[in-house]
mmCIF file of C-alpha atoms in Angstrom:
data_model
loop_
_atom_site.group_PDB
_atom_site.id
_atom_site.type_symbol
_atom_site.label_atom_id
_atom_site.label_comp_id
_atom_site.label_asym_id
_atom_site.label_seq_id
_atom_site.Cartn_x
_atom_site.Cartn_y
_atom_site.Cartn_z
ATOM 1 C CA MET A 1 -0.008 -0.010 0.000
ATOM 2 C CA THR A 2 1.343 3.450 -0.837
ATOM 3 C CA VAL A 3 0.310 6.973 0.136
ATOM 4 C CA ASN A 4 -0.031 9.615 -2.570
ATOM 5 C CA GLN A 5 1.555 12.370 -0.484
ATOM 6 C CA PRO A 6 3.859 11.867 2.479
ATOM 7 C CA LEU A 7 2.166 12.014 5.857
ATOM 8 C CA ARG A 8 3.874 14.179 8.446
ATOM 9 C CA ILE A 9 4.376 12.514 11.837
ATOM 10 C CA ALA A 10 5.797 14.140 14.972
ATOM 11 C CA VAL A 11 7.562 12.358 17.819
ATOM 12 C CA VAL A 12 7.805 14.462 21.005
ATOM 13 C CA ASP A 13 9.965 13.061 23.807
ATOM 14 C CA ASP A 14 12.642 14.655 25.973
ATOM 15 C CA LEU A 15 14.665 11.434 26.156
ATOM 16 C CA ALA A 16 16.867 11.073 23.058
ATOM 17 C CA GLN A 17 17.012 7.296 23.302
ATOM 18 C CA ASP A 18 13.201 6.988 23.385
ATOM 19 C CA ARG A 19 12.811 9.469 20.504
ATOM 20 C CA GLU A 20 15.230 7.531 18.362
ATOM 21 C CA ARG A 21 13.659 4.165 19.202
ATOM 22 C CA LEU A 22 10.176 5.317 18.164
ATOM 23 C CA CYS A 23 11.481 7.015 15.010
ATOM 24 C CA GLU A 24 13.240 3.764 14.054
ATOM 25 C CA GLN A 25 10.057 1.817 14.805
ATOM 26 C CA LEU A 26 8.089 4.097 12.488
ATOM 27 C CA ALA A 27 10.722 3.763 9.778
ATOM 28 C CA ARG A 28 10.590 -0.046 9.979
ATOM 29 C CA TYR A 29 6.809 -0.027 9.788
ATOM 30 C CA ALA A 30 6.842 2.337 6.764
ATOM 31 C CA SER A 31 9.407 0.144 4.982
ATOM 32 C CA ALA A 32 7.551 -3.097 5.706
ATOM 33 C CA HIS A 33 4.131 -1.749 4.600
ATOM 34 C CA GLY A 34 5.119 0.496 1.728
ATOM 35 C CA PHE A 35 4.361 3.856 3.302
ATOM 36 C CA ASP A 36 6.068 7.140 2.545
ATOM 37 C CA TRP A 37 5.957 9.491 5.477
ATOM 38 C CA GLN A 38 8.054 12.212 7.047
ATOM 39 C CA VAL A 39 8.925 11.904 10.729
ATOM 40 C CA SER A 40 10.101 14.904 12.747
ATOM 41 C CA ALA A 41 11.451 14.596 16.312
ATOM 42 C CA PHE A 42 11.136 17.229 19.077
ATOM 43 C CA GLU A 43 12.723 17.241 22.528
ATOM 44 C CA SER A 44 10.075 19.383 24.259
ATOM 45 C CA GLY A 45 6.435 20.441 24.049
ATOM 46 C CA GLU A 46 7.486 24.049 23.525
ATOM 47 C CA ALA A 47 9.721 23.172 20.555
ATOM 48 C CA PHE A 48 6.951 21.085 18.990
ATOM 49 C CA LEU A 49 4.231 23.762 19.418
ATOM 50 C CA ARG A 50 6.382 26.298 17.568
ATOM 51 C CA GLN A 51 6.219 24.070 14.474
ATOM 52 C CA ALA A 52 3.008 22.089 15.067
ATOM 53 C CA ASP A 53 1.196 22.928 11.825
ATOM 54 C CA GLY A 54 0.685 20.279 9.186
ATOM 55 C CA PHE A 55 1.145 17.058 11.167
ATOM 56 C CA ALA A 56 -1.359 14.259 10.674
ATOM 57 C CA LEU A 57 -0.201 12.199 13.662
ATOM 58 C CA VAL A 58 1.658 13.110 16.867
ATOM 59 C CA PHE A 59 3.297 10.735 19.360
ATOM 60 C CA LEU A 60 3.468 12.718 22.594
ATOM 61 C CA ASP A 61 5.359 11.670 25.747
ATOM 62 C CA VAL A 62 3.240 12.424 28.812
ATOM 63 C CA VAL A 63 6.209 13.261 31.064
ATOM 64 C CA LEU A 64 8.216 16.077 29.487
ATOM 65 C CA GLY A 65 10.505 18.733 30.860
ATOM 66 C CA GLY A 66 8.867 22.160 30.730
ATOM 67 C CA ILE A 67 5.193 21.859 29.861
ATOM 68 C CA ASN A 68 4.118 18.220 30.097
ATOM 69 C CA GLY A 69 2.496 16.165 27.375
ATOM 70 C CA ILE A 70 -1.092 16.705 28.539
ATOM 71 C CA GLU A 71 -0.714 20.482 28.575
ATOM 72 C CA THR A 72 1.065 20.352 25.203
ATOM 73 C CA ALA A 73 -1.889 18.361 23.867
ATOM 74 C CA ARG A 74 -4.396 20.875 25.286
ATOM 75 C CA ARG A 75 -2.620 23.763 23.567
ATOM 76 C CA LEU A 76 -2.426 21.812 20.315
ATOM 77 C CA ARG A 77 -6.135 20.946 20.511
ATOM 78 C CA ALA A 78 -7.010 24.607 20.940
ATOM 79 C CA ALA A 79 -5.597 25.267 17.462
ATOM 80 C CA ASN A 80 -6.079 21.891 15.748
ATOM 81 C CA SER A 81 -9.086 19.689 16.447
ATOM 82 C CA TRP A 82 -8.310 17.059 13.812
ATOM 83 C CA VAL A 83 -4.721 15.851 14.313
ATOM 84 C CA LEU A 84 -4.403 12.337 15.749
ATOM 85 C CA LEU A 85 -2.674 12.265 19.144
ATOM 86 C CA VAL A 86 -1.023 9.195 20.709
ATOM 87 C CA LEU A 87 0.080 9.511 24.331
ATOM 88 C CA VAL A 88 3.342 7.738 25.154
ATOM 89 C CA THR A 89 3.664 6.809 28.820
ATOM 90 C CA VAL A 90 5.286 4.415 31.278
ATOM 91 C CA GLU A 91 2.000 3.727 33.082
ATOM 92 C CA ALA A 92 -1.528 3.128 31.801
ATOM 93 C CA ASP A 93 -3.103 5.698 34.099
ATOM 94 C CA PHE A 94 -3.939 8.557 31.763
ATOM 95 C CA ALA A 95 -7.281 7.332 30.368
ATOM 96 C CA LEU A 96 -9.270 10.306 31.637
ATOM 97 C CA GLU A 97 -6.718 12.854 30.473
ATOM 98 C CA GLY A 98 -6.504 11.023 27.181
ATOM 99 C CA TYR A 99 -10.242 11.243 26.716
ATOM 100 C CA GLU A 100 -10.199 14.951 27.533
ATOM 101 C CA ILE A 101 -7.695 15.727 24.761
ATOM 102 C CA GLU A 102 -9.269 13.134 22.443
ATOM 103 C CA ALA A 103 -6.274 10.841 22.258
ATOM 104 C CA ALA A 104 -6.379 8.399 19.359
ATOM 105 C CA GLY A 105 -4.276 5.812 21.240
ATOM 106 C CA PHE A 106 -1.654 5.037 23.876
ATOM 107 C CA LEU A 107 1.823 3.505 23.779
ATOM 108 C CA LEU A 108 3.401 2.042 26.887
ATOM 109 C CA LYS A 109 7.154 2.353 27.241
ATOM 110 C CA GLY A 110 8.825 -0.919 28.111
ATOM 111 C CA ASP A 111 5.769 -2.992 27.173
ATOM 112 C CA PRO A 112 6.947 -6.612 26.620
ATOM 113 C CA GLN A 113 4.346 -6.871 23.832
ATOM 114 C CA GLY A 114 5.380 -3.520 22.451
ATOM 115 C CA GLU A 115 5.970 -4.488 18.836
ATOM 116 C CA ALA A 116 2.693 -6.359 18.470
ATOM 117 C CA ARG A 117 0.756 -3.547 20.152
ATOM 118 C CA PHE A 118 2.496 -0.989 17.962
ATOM 119 C CA GLU A 119 1.410 -2.905 14.833
ATOM 120 C CA SER A 120 -2.172 -3.039 16.098
ATOM 121 C CA LEU A 121 -2.181 0.662 16.976
ATOM 122 C CA MET A 122 -0.773 1.696 13.596
ATOM 123 C CA LYS A 123 -3.447 -0.295 11.742
ATOM 124 C CA ARG A 124 -6.169 1.551 13.638
ATOM 125 C CA LEU A 125 -4.501 4.928 13.204
ATOM 126 C CA LEU A 126 -4.052 4.469 9.463
ATOM 127 C CA ARG A 127 -7.744 3.617 9.083
ATOM 128 C CA ARG A 128 -8.565 6.939 10.727
ATOM 129 C CA MET A 129 -6.051 8.864 8.574
ATOM 130 C CA LEU A 130 -7.700 7.704 5.381
ATOM 131 C CA PRO A 131 -10.055 10.324 3.927
ATOM 132 C CA GLU A 132 -13.415 10.102 5.651
ATOM 133 C CA ALA A 133 -16.736 10.165 3.887
ATOM 134 C CA GLU A 134 -17.923 13.648 3.120
ATOM 135 C CA LEU A 135 -21.351 15.228 3.083
ATOM 136 C CA ASP A 136 -21.899 16.623 -0.390
ATOM 137 C CA PHE A 137 -24.838 18.899 -1.120
ATOM 138 C CA PRO A 138 -24.200 20.586 -4.492
ATOM 139 C CA ALA A 139 -27.418 22.627 -4.343
ATOM 140 C CA GLY A 140 -26.285 24.204 -1.125
ATOM 141 C CA GLY A 141 -22.646 24.440 -2.042
ATOM 142 C CA LEU A 142 -21.620 22.358 0.949
ATOM 143 C CA ARG A 143 -19.016 19.621 1.001
ATOM 144 C CA VAL A 144 -17.615 18.827 4.424
ATOM 145 C CA PRO A 145 -16.175 15.729 6.197
ATOM 146 C CA VAL A 146 -18.764 14.033 8.391
ATOM 147 C CA CYS A 147 -16.454 14.308 11.383
ATOM 148 C CA ALA A 148 -16.346 18.103 10.987
ATOM 149 C CA VAL A 149 -20.077 18.450 11.727
ATOM 150 C CA THR A 150 -20.720 19.243 15.411
ATOM 151 C CA TYR A 151 -24.500 19.582 15.208
ATOM 152 C CA VAL A 152 -27.350 20.564 12.910
ATOM 153 C CA GLU A 153 -30.528 22.478 13.681
ATOM 154 C CA VAL A 154 -33.665 23.627 11.906
ATOM 155 C CA ARG A 155 -34.341 27.341 12.124
ATOM 156 C CA ASN A 156 -36.812 29.391 10.102
ATOM 157 C CA HIS A 157 -37.232 26.521 7.592
ATOM 158 C CA ASN A 158 -33.462 26.403 7.008
ATOM 159 C CA MET A 159 -31.008 23.691 7.975
ATOM 160 C CA LEU A 160 -28.017 25.115 9.855
ATOM 161 C CA VAL A 161 -24.965 22.870 9.735
ATOM 162 C CA HIS A 162 -22.504 23.777 12.507
ATOM 163 C CA THR A 163 -18.835 22.857 12.238
ATOM 164 C CA ASP A 164 -15.941 23.870 14.487
ATOM 165 C CA HIS A 165 -15.229 26.969 12.459
ATOM 166 C CA ALA A 166 -18.361 27.821 10.424
ATOM 167 C CA VAL A 167 -22.128 27.601 10.106
ATOM 168 C CA HIS A 168 -23.608 26.570 6.757
ATOM 169 C CA THR A 169 -27.219 27.193 5.710
ATOM 170 C CA LEU A 170 -29.063 24.636 3.554
ATOM 171 C CA ARG A 171 -32.597 24.539 2.193
ATOM 172 C CA MET A 172 -33.587 20.993 3.145
ATOM 173 C CA THR A 173 -35.428 19.057 5.804
ATOM 174 C CA LEU A 174 -33.807 17.499 8.835
ATOM 175 C CA GLN A 175 -34.973 14.053 7.690
ATOM 176 C CA ASP A 176 -33.262 14.448 4.312
ATOM 177 C CA PHE A 177 -30.093 15.565 6.059
ATOM 178 C CA LYS A 178 -30.192 12.616 8.499
ATOM 179 C CA ARG A 179 -30.511 10.175 5.619
ATOM 180 C CA ALA A 180 -27.134 11.435 4.351
ATOM 181 C CA LEU A 181 -25.377 10.766 7.678
ATOM 182 C CA PRO A 182 -23.331 7.588 8.327
ATOM 183 C CA GLU A 183 -25.065 4.815 10.244
ATOM 184 C CA ASP A 184 -22.468 4.574 13.027
ATOM 185 C CA ASN A 185 -24.455 5.907 16.023
ATOM 186 C CA ARG A 186 -22.484 9.166 15.995
ATOM 187 C CA PHE A 187 -25.510 11.437 15.620
ATOM 188 C CA PHE A 188 -28.462 11.764 18.011
ATOM 189 C CA GLU A 189 -31.547 13.981 17.848
ATOM 190 C CA CYS A 190 -31.549 15.472 21.354
ATOM 191 C CA HIS A 191 -34.440 17.896 20.770
ATOM 192 C CA ARG A 192 -36.953 18.470 18.020
ATOM 193 C CA GLY A 193 -34.988 19.938 15.133
ATOM 194 C CA VAL A 194 -31.565 19.540 16.802
ATOM 195 C CA THR A 195 -29.200 16.632 16.055
ATOM 196 C CA VAL A 196 -25.778 16.480 17.713
ATOM 197 C CA ASN A 197 -22.572 14.664 16.838
ATOM 198 C CA LEU A 198 -21.904 12.722 20.050
ATOM 199 C CA ASP A 199 -18.171 12.927 19.378
ATOM 200 C CA ALA A 200 -18.461 16.720 19.662
ATOM 201 C CA VAL A 201 -20.266 16.662 23.045
ATOM 202 C CA SER A 202 -18.180 17.749 25.996
ATOM 203 C CA ALA A 203 -20.748 17.102 28.783
ATOM 204 C CA LEU A 204 -24.400 16.536 29.604
ATOM 205 C CA ARG A 205 -25.908 18.964 32.135
ATOM 206 C CA ASP A 206 -29.485 18.478 33.332
ATOM 207 C CA ASP A 207 -31.605 19.595 30.364
ATOM 208 C CA VAL A 208 -28.790 20.813 28.091
ATOM 209 C CA VAL A 209 -25.886 19.460 26.045
ATOM 210 C CA MET A 210 -22.501 21.168 26.274
ATOM 211 C CA MET A 211 -20.660 21.110 22.952
ATOM 212 C CA ARG A 212 -16.875 21.228 22.545
ATOM 213 C CA ASN A 213 -17.130 24.599 20.773
ATOM 214 C CA GLY A 214 -18.912 26.124 23.791
ATOM 215 C CA ASP A 215 -22.461 26.030 22.418
ATOM 216 C CA VAL A 216 -25.253 24.919 24.792
ATOM 217 C CA LEU A 217 -28.145 22.995 23.241
ATOM 218 C CA PRO A 218 -31.514 21.958 24.687
ATOM 219 C CA VAL A 219 -32.450 18.350 25.507
ATOM 220 C CA SER A 220 -36.028 17.144 25.350
ATOM 221 C CA ARG A 221 -37.143 15.598 28.612
ATOM 222 C CA ARG A 222 -38.490 12.510 26.893
ATOM 223 C CA ARG A 223 -35.182 12.035 25.001
ATOM 224 C CA ARG A 224 -32.877 12.620 27.956
ATOM 225 C CA ALA A 225 -32.540 8.971 29.039
ATOM 226 C CA ALA A 226 -31.972 7.773 25.480
ATOM 227 C CA LEU A 227 -29.369 10.516 24.969
ATOM 228 C CA GLU A 228 -27.476 9.500 28.112
ATOM 229 C CA LYS A 229 -27.462 5.867 26.946
ATOM 230 C CA ALA A 230 -26.308 6.754 23.435
ATOM 231 C CA TYR A 231 -23.583 9.092 24.755
ATOM 232 C CA MET A 232 -22.284 6.443 27.174
ATOM 233 C CA GLN A 233 -22.204 3.773 24.456
ATOM 234 C CA ARG A 234 -20.436 6.083 22.044
ATOM 235 C CA SER A 235 -17.894 7.135 24.710
ATOM 236 C CA ILE A 236 -17.134 3.503 25.612
ATOM 237 C CA ALA A 237 -16.721 2.645 21.930
ATOM 238 C CA ARG A 238 -14.248 5.501 21.457
ATOM 239 C CA LEU A 239 -12.230 4.460 24.523
ATOM 240 C CA ARG A 240 -12.039 0.932 23.195
ATOM 241 C CA GLU A 241 -10.702 2.338 19.907
ATOM 242 C CA VAL A 242 -7.681 3.979 21.559
ATOM 243 C CA TRP A 243 -6.484 0.980 23.610
ATOM 244 C CA PRO A 244 -4.913 -1.919 21.631
#
């Protein structure tokens, strides 16, 4: 399998030996599987953040001198919501922090099954780096990756499609829009005329949904229990995705 354009991968670790080991591991994997990618190594979170644009995948050591890996990830997420982040750690005790910064996976240093787990992790990461299905509505001039949609709502007979950085207006019904969405349990109608991407939900609060972009959306009382169940199932599924 080959990649049309080289992927850019960052390895951030303050220990030179660990940086070199992971870079060599990535090089062996690329050679064995026919990939062409560019790997850049950084010895601190600060050095990485100064050049963080354009990376598709980042391996980030949790324990760093200066700002640690979790804080580095938070700052990166503030500017880039799509890059895949893998936390590299000596202990498997960062699940909650990993969920907060939407980690795509974890690598354990010194893991006796390290090579096999690395192979499994890379397979899952590469599936996510492949272009995702897009929503394409020529009449409305909208073409956007499904993962970019945070929620949609009906307002004044228009369909408003909210993404992280824009709001698009379409002349169509909510039902027509929902038929175009993937059938992967990502989207849930929390209130009449409002459908949220569960991956873009940051928290559930009483009768509202808190979205990652700061928006607060209403929840119908009769749909509250079903929303909680759907959100929990989706969250568990995403956590299972990041652990080999």
